[in-house]
PDB file of C-alpha atoms in Angstrom:
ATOM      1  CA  UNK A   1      73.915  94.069 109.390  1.00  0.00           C
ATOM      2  CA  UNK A   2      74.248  89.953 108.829  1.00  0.00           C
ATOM      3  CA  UNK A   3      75.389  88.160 111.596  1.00  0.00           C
ATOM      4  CA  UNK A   4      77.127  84.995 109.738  1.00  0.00           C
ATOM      5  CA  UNK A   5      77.988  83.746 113.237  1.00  0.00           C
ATOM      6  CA  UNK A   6      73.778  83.416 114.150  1.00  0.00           C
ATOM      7  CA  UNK A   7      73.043  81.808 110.897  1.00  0.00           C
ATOM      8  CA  UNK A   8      76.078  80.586 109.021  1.00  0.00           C
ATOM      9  CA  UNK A   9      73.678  77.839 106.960  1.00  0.00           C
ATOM     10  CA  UNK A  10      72.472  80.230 104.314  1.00  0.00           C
ATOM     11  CA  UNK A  11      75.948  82.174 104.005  1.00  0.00           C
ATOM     12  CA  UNK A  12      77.609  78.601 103.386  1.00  0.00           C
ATOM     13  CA  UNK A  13      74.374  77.399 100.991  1.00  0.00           C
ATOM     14  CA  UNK A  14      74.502  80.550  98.840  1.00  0.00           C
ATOM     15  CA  UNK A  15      78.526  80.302  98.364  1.00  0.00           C
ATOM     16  CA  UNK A  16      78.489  76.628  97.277  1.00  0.00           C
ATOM     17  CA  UNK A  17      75.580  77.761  94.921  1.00  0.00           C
ATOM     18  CA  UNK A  18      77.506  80.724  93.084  1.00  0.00           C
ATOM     19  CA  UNK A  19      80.334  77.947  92.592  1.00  0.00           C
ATOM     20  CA  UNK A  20      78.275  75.255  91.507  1.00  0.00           C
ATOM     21  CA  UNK A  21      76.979  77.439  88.914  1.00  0.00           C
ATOM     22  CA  UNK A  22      80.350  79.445  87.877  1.00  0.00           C
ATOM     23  CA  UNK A  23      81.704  75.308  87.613  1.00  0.00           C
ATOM     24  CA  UNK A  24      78.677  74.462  85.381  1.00  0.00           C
ATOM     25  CA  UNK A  25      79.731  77.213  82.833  1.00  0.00           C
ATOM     26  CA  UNK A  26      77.304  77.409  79.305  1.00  0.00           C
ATOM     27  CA  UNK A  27      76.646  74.736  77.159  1.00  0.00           C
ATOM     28  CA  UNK A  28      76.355  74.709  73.620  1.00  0.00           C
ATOM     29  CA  UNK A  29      73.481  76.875  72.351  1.00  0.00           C
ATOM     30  CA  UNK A  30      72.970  78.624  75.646  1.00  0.00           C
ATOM     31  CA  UNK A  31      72.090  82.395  76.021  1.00  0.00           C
ATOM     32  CA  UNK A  32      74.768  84.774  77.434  1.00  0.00           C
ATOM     33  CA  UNK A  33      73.322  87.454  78.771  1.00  0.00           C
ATOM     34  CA  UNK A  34      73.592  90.690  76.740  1.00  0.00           C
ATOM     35  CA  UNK A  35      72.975  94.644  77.940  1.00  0.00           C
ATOM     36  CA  UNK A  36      73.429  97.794  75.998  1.00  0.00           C
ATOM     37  CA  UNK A  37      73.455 101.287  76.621  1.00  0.00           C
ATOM     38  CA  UNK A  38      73.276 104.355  74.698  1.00  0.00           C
ATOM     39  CA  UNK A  39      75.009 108.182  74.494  1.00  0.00           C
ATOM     40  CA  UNK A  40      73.007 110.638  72.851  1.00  0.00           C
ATOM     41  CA  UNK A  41      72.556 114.798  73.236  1.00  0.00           C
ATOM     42  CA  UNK A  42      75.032 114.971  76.166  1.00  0.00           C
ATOM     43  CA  UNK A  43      72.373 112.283  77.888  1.00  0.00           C
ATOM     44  CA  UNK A  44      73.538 108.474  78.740  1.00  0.00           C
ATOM     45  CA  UNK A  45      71.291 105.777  79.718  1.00  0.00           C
ATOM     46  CA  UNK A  46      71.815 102.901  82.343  1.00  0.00           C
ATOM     47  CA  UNK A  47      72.312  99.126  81.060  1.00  0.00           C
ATOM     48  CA  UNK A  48      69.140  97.860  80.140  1.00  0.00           C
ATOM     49  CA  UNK A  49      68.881  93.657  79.021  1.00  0.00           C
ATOM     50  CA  UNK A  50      67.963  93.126  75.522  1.00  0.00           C
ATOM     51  CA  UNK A  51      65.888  90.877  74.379  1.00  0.00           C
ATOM     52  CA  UNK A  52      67.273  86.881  73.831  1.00  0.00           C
ATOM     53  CA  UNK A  53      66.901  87.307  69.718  1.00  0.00           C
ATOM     54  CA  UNK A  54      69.541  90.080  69.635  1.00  0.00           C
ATOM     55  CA  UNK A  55      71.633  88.217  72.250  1.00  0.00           C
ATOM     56  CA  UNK A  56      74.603  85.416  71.606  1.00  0.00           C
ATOM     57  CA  UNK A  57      74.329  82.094  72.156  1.00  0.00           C
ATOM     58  CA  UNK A  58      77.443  79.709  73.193  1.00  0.00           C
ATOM     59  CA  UNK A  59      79.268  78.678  70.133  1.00  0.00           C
ATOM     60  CA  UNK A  60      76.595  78.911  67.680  1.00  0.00           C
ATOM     61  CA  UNK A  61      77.554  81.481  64.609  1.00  0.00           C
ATOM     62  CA  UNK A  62      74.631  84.157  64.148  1.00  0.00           C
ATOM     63  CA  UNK A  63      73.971  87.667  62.899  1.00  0.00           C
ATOM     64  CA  UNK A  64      71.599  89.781  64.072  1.00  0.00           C
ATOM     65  CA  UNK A  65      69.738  93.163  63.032  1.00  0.00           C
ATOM     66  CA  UNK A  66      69.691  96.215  65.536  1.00  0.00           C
ATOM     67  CA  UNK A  67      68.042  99.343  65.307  1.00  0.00           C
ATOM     68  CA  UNK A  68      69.694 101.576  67.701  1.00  0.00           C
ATOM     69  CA  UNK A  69      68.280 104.545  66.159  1.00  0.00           C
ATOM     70  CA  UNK A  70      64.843 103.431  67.109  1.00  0.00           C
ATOM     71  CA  UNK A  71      66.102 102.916  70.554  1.00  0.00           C
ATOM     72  CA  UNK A  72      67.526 106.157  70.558  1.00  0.00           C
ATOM     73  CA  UNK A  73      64.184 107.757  70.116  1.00  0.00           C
ATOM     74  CA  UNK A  74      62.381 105.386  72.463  1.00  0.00           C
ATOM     75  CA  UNK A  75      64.488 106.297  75.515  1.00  0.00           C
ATOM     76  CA  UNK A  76      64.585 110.057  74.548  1.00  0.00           C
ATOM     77  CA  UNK A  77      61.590 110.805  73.136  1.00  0.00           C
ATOM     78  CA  UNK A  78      62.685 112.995  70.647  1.00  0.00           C
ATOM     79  CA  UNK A  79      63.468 112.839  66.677  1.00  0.00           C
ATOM     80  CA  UNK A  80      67.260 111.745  65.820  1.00  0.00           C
ATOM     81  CA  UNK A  81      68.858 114.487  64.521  1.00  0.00           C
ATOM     82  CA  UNK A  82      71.822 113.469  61.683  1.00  0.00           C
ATOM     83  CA  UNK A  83      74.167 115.810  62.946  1.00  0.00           C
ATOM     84  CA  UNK A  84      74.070 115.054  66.500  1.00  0.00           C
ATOM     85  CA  UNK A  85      76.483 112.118  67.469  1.00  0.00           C
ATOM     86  CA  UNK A  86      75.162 108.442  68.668  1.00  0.00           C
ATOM     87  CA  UNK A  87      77.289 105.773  70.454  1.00  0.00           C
ATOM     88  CA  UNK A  88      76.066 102.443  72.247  1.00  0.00           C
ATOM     89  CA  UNK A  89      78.112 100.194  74.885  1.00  0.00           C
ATOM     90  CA  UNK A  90      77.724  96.445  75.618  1.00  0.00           C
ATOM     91  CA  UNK A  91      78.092  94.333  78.595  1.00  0.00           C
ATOM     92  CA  UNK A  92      78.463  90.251  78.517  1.00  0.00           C
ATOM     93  CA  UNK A  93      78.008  88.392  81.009  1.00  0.00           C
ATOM     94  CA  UNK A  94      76.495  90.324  83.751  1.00  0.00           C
ATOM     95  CA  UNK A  95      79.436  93.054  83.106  1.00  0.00           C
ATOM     96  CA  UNK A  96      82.215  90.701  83.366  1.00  0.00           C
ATOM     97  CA  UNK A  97      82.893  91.843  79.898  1.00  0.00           C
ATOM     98  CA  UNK A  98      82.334  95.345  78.406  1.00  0.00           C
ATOM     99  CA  UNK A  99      83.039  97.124  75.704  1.00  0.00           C
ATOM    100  CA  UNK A 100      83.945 100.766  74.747  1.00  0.00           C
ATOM    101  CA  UNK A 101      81.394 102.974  73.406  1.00  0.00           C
ATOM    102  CA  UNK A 102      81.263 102.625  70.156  1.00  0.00           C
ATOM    103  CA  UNK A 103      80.259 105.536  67.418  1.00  0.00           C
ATOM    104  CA  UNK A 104      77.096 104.777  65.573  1.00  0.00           C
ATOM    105  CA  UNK A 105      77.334 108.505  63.883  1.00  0.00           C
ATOM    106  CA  UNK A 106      79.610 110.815  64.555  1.00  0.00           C
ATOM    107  CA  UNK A 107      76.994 112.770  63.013  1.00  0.00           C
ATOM    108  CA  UNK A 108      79.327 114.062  59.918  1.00  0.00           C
ATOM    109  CA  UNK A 109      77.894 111.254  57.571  1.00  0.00           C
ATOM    110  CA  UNK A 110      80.177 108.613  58.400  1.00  0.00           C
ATOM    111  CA  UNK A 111      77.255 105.485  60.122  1.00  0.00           C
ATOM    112  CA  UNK A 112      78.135 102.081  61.418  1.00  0.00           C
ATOM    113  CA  UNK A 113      77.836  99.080  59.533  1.00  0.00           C
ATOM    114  CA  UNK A 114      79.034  95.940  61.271  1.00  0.00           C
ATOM    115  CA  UNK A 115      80.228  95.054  65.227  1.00  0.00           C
ATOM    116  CA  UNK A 116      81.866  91.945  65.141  1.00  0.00           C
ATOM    117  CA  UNK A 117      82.308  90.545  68.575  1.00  0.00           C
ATOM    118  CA  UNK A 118      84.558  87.496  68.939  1.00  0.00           C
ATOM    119  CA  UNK A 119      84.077  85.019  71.884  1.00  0.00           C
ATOM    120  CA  UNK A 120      87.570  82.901  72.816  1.00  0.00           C
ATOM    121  CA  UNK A 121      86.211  79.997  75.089  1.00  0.00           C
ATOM    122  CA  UNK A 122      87.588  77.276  76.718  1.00  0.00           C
ATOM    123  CA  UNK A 123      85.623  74.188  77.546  1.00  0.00           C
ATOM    124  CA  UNK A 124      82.102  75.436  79.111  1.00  0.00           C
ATOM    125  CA  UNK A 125      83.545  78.826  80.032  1.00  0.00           C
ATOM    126  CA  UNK A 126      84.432  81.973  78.277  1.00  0.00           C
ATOM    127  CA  UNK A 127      87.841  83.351  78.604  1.00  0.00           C
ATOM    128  CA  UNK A 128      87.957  86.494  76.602  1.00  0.00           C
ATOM    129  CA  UNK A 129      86.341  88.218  73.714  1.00  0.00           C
ATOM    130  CA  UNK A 130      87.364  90.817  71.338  1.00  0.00           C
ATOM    131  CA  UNK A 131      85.170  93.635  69.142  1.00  0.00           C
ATOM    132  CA  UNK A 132      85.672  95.607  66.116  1.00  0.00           C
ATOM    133  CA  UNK A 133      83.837  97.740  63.818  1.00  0.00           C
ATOM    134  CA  UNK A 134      83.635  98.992  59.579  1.00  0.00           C
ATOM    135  CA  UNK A 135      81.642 101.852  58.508  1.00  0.00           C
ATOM    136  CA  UNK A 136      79.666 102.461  55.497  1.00  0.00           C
ATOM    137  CA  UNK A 137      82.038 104.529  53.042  1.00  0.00           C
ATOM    138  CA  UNK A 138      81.977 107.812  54.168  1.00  0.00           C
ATOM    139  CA  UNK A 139      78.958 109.831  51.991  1.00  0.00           C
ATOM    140  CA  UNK A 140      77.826 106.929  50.476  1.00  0.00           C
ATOM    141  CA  UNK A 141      74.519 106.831  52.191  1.00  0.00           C
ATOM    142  CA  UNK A 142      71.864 109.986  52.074  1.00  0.00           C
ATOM    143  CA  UNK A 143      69.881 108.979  55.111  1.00  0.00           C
ATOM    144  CA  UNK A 144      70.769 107.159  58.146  1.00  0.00           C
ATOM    145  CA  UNK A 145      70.736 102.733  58.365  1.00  0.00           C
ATOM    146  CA  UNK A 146      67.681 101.117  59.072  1.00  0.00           C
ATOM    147  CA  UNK A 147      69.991  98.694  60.863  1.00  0.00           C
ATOM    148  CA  UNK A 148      73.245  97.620  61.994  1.00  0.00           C
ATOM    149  CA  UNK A 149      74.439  94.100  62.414  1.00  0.00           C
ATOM    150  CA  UNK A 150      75.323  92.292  65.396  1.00  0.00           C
ATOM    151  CA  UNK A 151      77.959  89.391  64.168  1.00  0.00           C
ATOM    152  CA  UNK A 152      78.940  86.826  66.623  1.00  0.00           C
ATOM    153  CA  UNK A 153      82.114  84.771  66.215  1.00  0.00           C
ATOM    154  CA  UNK A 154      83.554  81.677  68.339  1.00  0.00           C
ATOM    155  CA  UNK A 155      86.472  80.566  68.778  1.00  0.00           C
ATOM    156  CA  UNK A 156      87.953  78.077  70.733  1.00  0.00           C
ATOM    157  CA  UNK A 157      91.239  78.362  72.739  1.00  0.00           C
ATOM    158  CA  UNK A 158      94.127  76.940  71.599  1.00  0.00           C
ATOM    159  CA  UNK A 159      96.328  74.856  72.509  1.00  0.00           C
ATOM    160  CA  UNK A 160      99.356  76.594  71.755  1.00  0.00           C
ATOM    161  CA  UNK A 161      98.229  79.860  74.649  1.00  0.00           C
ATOM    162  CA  UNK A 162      97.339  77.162  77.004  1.00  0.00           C
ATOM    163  CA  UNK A 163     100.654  75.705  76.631  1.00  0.00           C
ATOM    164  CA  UNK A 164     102.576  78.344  76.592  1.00  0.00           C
ATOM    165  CA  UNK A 165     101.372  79.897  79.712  1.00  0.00           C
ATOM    166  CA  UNK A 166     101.831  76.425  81.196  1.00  0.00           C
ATOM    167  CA  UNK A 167     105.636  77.058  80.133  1.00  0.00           C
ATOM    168  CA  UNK A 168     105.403  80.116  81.221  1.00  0.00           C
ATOM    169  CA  UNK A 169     104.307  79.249  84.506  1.00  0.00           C
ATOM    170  CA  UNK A 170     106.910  76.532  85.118  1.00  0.00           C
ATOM    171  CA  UNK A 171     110.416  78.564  84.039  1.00  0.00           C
ATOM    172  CA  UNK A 172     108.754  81.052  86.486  1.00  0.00           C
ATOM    173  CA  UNK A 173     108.774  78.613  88.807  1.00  0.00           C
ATOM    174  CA  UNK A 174     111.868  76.704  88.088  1.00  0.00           C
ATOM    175  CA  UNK A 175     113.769  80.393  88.319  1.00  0.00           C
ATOM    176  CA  UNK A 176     111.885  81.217  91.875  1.00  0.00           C
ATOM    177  CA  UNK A 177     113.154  78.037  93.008  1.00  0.00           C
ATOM    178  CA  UNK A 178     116.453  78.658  92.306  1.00  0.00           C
ATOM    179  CA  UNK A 179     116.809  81.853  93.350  1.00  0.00           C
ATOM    180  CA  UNK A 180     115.296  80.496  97.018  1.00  0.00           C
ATOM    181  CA  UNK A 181     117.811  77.778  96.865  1.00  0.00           C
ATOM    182  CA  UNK A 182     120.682  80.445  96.307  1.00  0.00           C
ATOM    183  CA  UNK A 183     119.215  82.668  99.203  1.00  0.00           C
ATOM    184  CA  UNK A 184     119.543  79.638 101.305  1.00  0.00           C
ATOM    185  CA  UNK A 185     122.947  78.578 100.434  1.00  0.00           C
ATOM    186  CA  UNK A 186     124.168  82.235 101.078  1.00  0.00           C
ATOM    187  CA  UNK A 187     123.083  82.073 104.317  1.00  0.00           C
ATOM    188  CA  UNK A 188     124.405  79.093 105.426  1.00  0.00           C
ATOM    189  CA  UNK A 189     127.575  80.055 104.072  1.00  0.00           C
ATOM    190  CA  UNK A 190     127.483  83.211 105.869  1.00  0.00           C
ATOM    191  CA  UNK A 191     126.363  81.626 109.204  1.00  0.00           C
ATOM    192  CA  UNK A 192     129.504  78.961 108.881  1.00  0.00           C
ATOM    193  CA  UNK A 193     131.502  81.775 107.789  1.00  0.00           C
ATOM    194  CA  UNK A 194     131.001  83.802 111.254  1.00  0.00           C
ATOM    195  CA  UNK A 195     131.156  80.612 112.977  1.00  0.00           C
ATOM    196  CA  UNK A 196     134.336  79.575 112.293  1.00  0.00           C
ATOM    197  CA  UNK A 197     135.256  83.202 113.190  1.00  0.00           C
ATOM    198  CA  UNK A 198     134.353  83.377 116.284  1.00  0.00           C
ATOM    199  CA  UNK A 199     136.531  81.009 118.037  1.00  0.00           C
ATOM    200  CA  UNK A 200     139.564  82.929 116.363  1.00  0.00           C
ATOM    201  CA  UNK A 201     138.404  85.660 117.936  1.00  0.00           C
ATOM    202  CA  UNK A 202     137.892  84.633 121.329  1.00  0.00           C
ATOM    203  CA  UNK A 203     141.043  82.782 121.690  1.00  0.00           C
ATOM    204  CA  UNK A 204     142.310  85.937 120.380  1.00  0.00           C
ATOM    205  CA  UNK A 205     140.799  87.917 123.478  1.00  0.00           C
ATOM    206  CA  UNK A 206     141.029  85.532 125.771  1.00  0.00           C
ATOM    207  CA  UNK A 207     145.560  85.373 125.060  1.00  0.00           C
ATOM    208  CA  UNK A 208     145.333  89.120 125.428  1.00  0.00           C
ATOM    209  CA  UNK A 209     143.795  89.288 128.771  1.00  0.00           C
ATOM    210  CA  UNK A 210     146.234  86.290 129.917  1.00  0.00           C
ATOM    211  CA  UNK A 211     149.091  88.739 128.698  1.00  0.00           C
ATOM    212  CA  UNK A 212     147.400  92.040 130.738  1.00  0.00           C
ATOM    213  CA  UNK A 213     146.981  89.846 133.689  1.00  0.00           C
ATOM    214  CA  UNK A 214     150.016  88.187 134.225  1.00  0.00           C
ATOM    215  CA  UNK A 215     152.731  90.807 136.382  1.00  0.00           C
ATOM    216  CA  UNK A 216     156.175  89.291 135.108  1.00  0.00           C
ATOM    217  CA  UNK A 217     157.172  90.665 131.871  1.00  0.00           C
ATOM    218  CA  UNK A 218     159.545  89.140 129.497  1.00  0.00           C
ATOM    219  CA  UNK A 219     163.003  90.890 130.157  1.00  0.00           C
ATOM    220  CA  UNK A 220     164.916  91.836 126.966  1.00  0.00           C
ATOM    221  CA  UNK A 221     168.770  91.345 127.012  1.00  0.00           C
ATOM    222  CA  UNK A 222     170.614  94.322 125.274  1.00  0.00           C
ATOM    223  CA  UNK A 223     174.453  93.439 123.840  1.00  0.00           C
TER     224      UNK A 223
END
């Protein structure tokens, strides 16, 4: 247990740290962190880094080679079997962004060819990325690929989303502000509404009891 009342230098330190560097964001050429896993016989393995050459790196167009085969063996230890499904997962980022598992074989013939991953940044940050696949035509190949490739595609935001979630963002707010304007005018005509009621009412009352009190009663003359 941390007692941040003790010690509260290091607490305050390490939180103006983590937002110096989220405020830094990447600059160009640098390397975003990239982990994979794999699914294979029923088995799944934990994220493990990969190496910086398979990796992206901030706005910079590249294509990479990947043996996930190979890796399949590696962290299994046994043969690949073509009949036996294979899928791999990706995480960006530190697992701020992570994809679905994706089929490398779904062990019928039918093999992966390309992942294209497409990174939508804004300034030094990255704001959102997108991934898609093509296969090899189905039978076309009598053994597995040696490789698939990695294909890494930037784009910047534009203009046009950031604008129109500014507009967005201000009819939103143009309509709440309205809508608290009407609440407030409702009210205040409600509250002048039963005000000027009131007096009615009590000089109402207060003639009746004047009329219950009093002993002489108007006498009525009958012709």
């Amino acid at each position: 247990r941390i007692d941040m009342t003790a010690s509260p230098a290091p607490a305050v330190w390490f939180a103006l740290g983590c937002l110096c560097l989220a405020a830094e964001g990447y600059r160009h050429g640098d390397h975003v962190t990239l982990l994979k896993r794999s699914q294979y016989q029923g088995m799944r393995t934990g994220f493990t880094e990969m190496e910086g050459k398979y990796a992206p790196h901030f706005r910079i167009e590249s294509s990479v080679q990947l043996n996930p085969i190979f890796e399949a063996q590696k962290n299994t230890a046994s043969q690949y079997q073509t009949h036996d499904a294979f899928k791999i997962s990706f995480s960006f980022v530190n697992d701020r962004f992570l994809t679905p598992w994706l089929t490398v074989t779904d062990g019928r013939g039918h093999y992966l060819h390309n992942i294209y991953f497409t990174f939508i940044y804004s300034g030094h940050h990255i704001k959102r990325f997108e991934v898609d696949t093509d296969y090899h035509l189905e039978h076309s190949l009598k053994e597995p690929p040696e490789h698939i490739n990695l294909i890494y595609h930037w784009e910047v935001e534009s203009e046009s989303d950031l604008e129109s979630g500014f507009s967005t963002m201000m009819i939103l707010t143009c309509v709440g502000g309205w809508v608290a304007i009407g609440l407030v005018l409702r009210d205040s005509f409600m509250k002048t509404v039963e005000e000027n009621k009131s007096p009615r009412r009590d000089r109402r009352s207060r003639r009746r009891d004047a009329t219950k009190a009093s002993p002489y009663r108007p006498r009525r003359n009958n012709y």
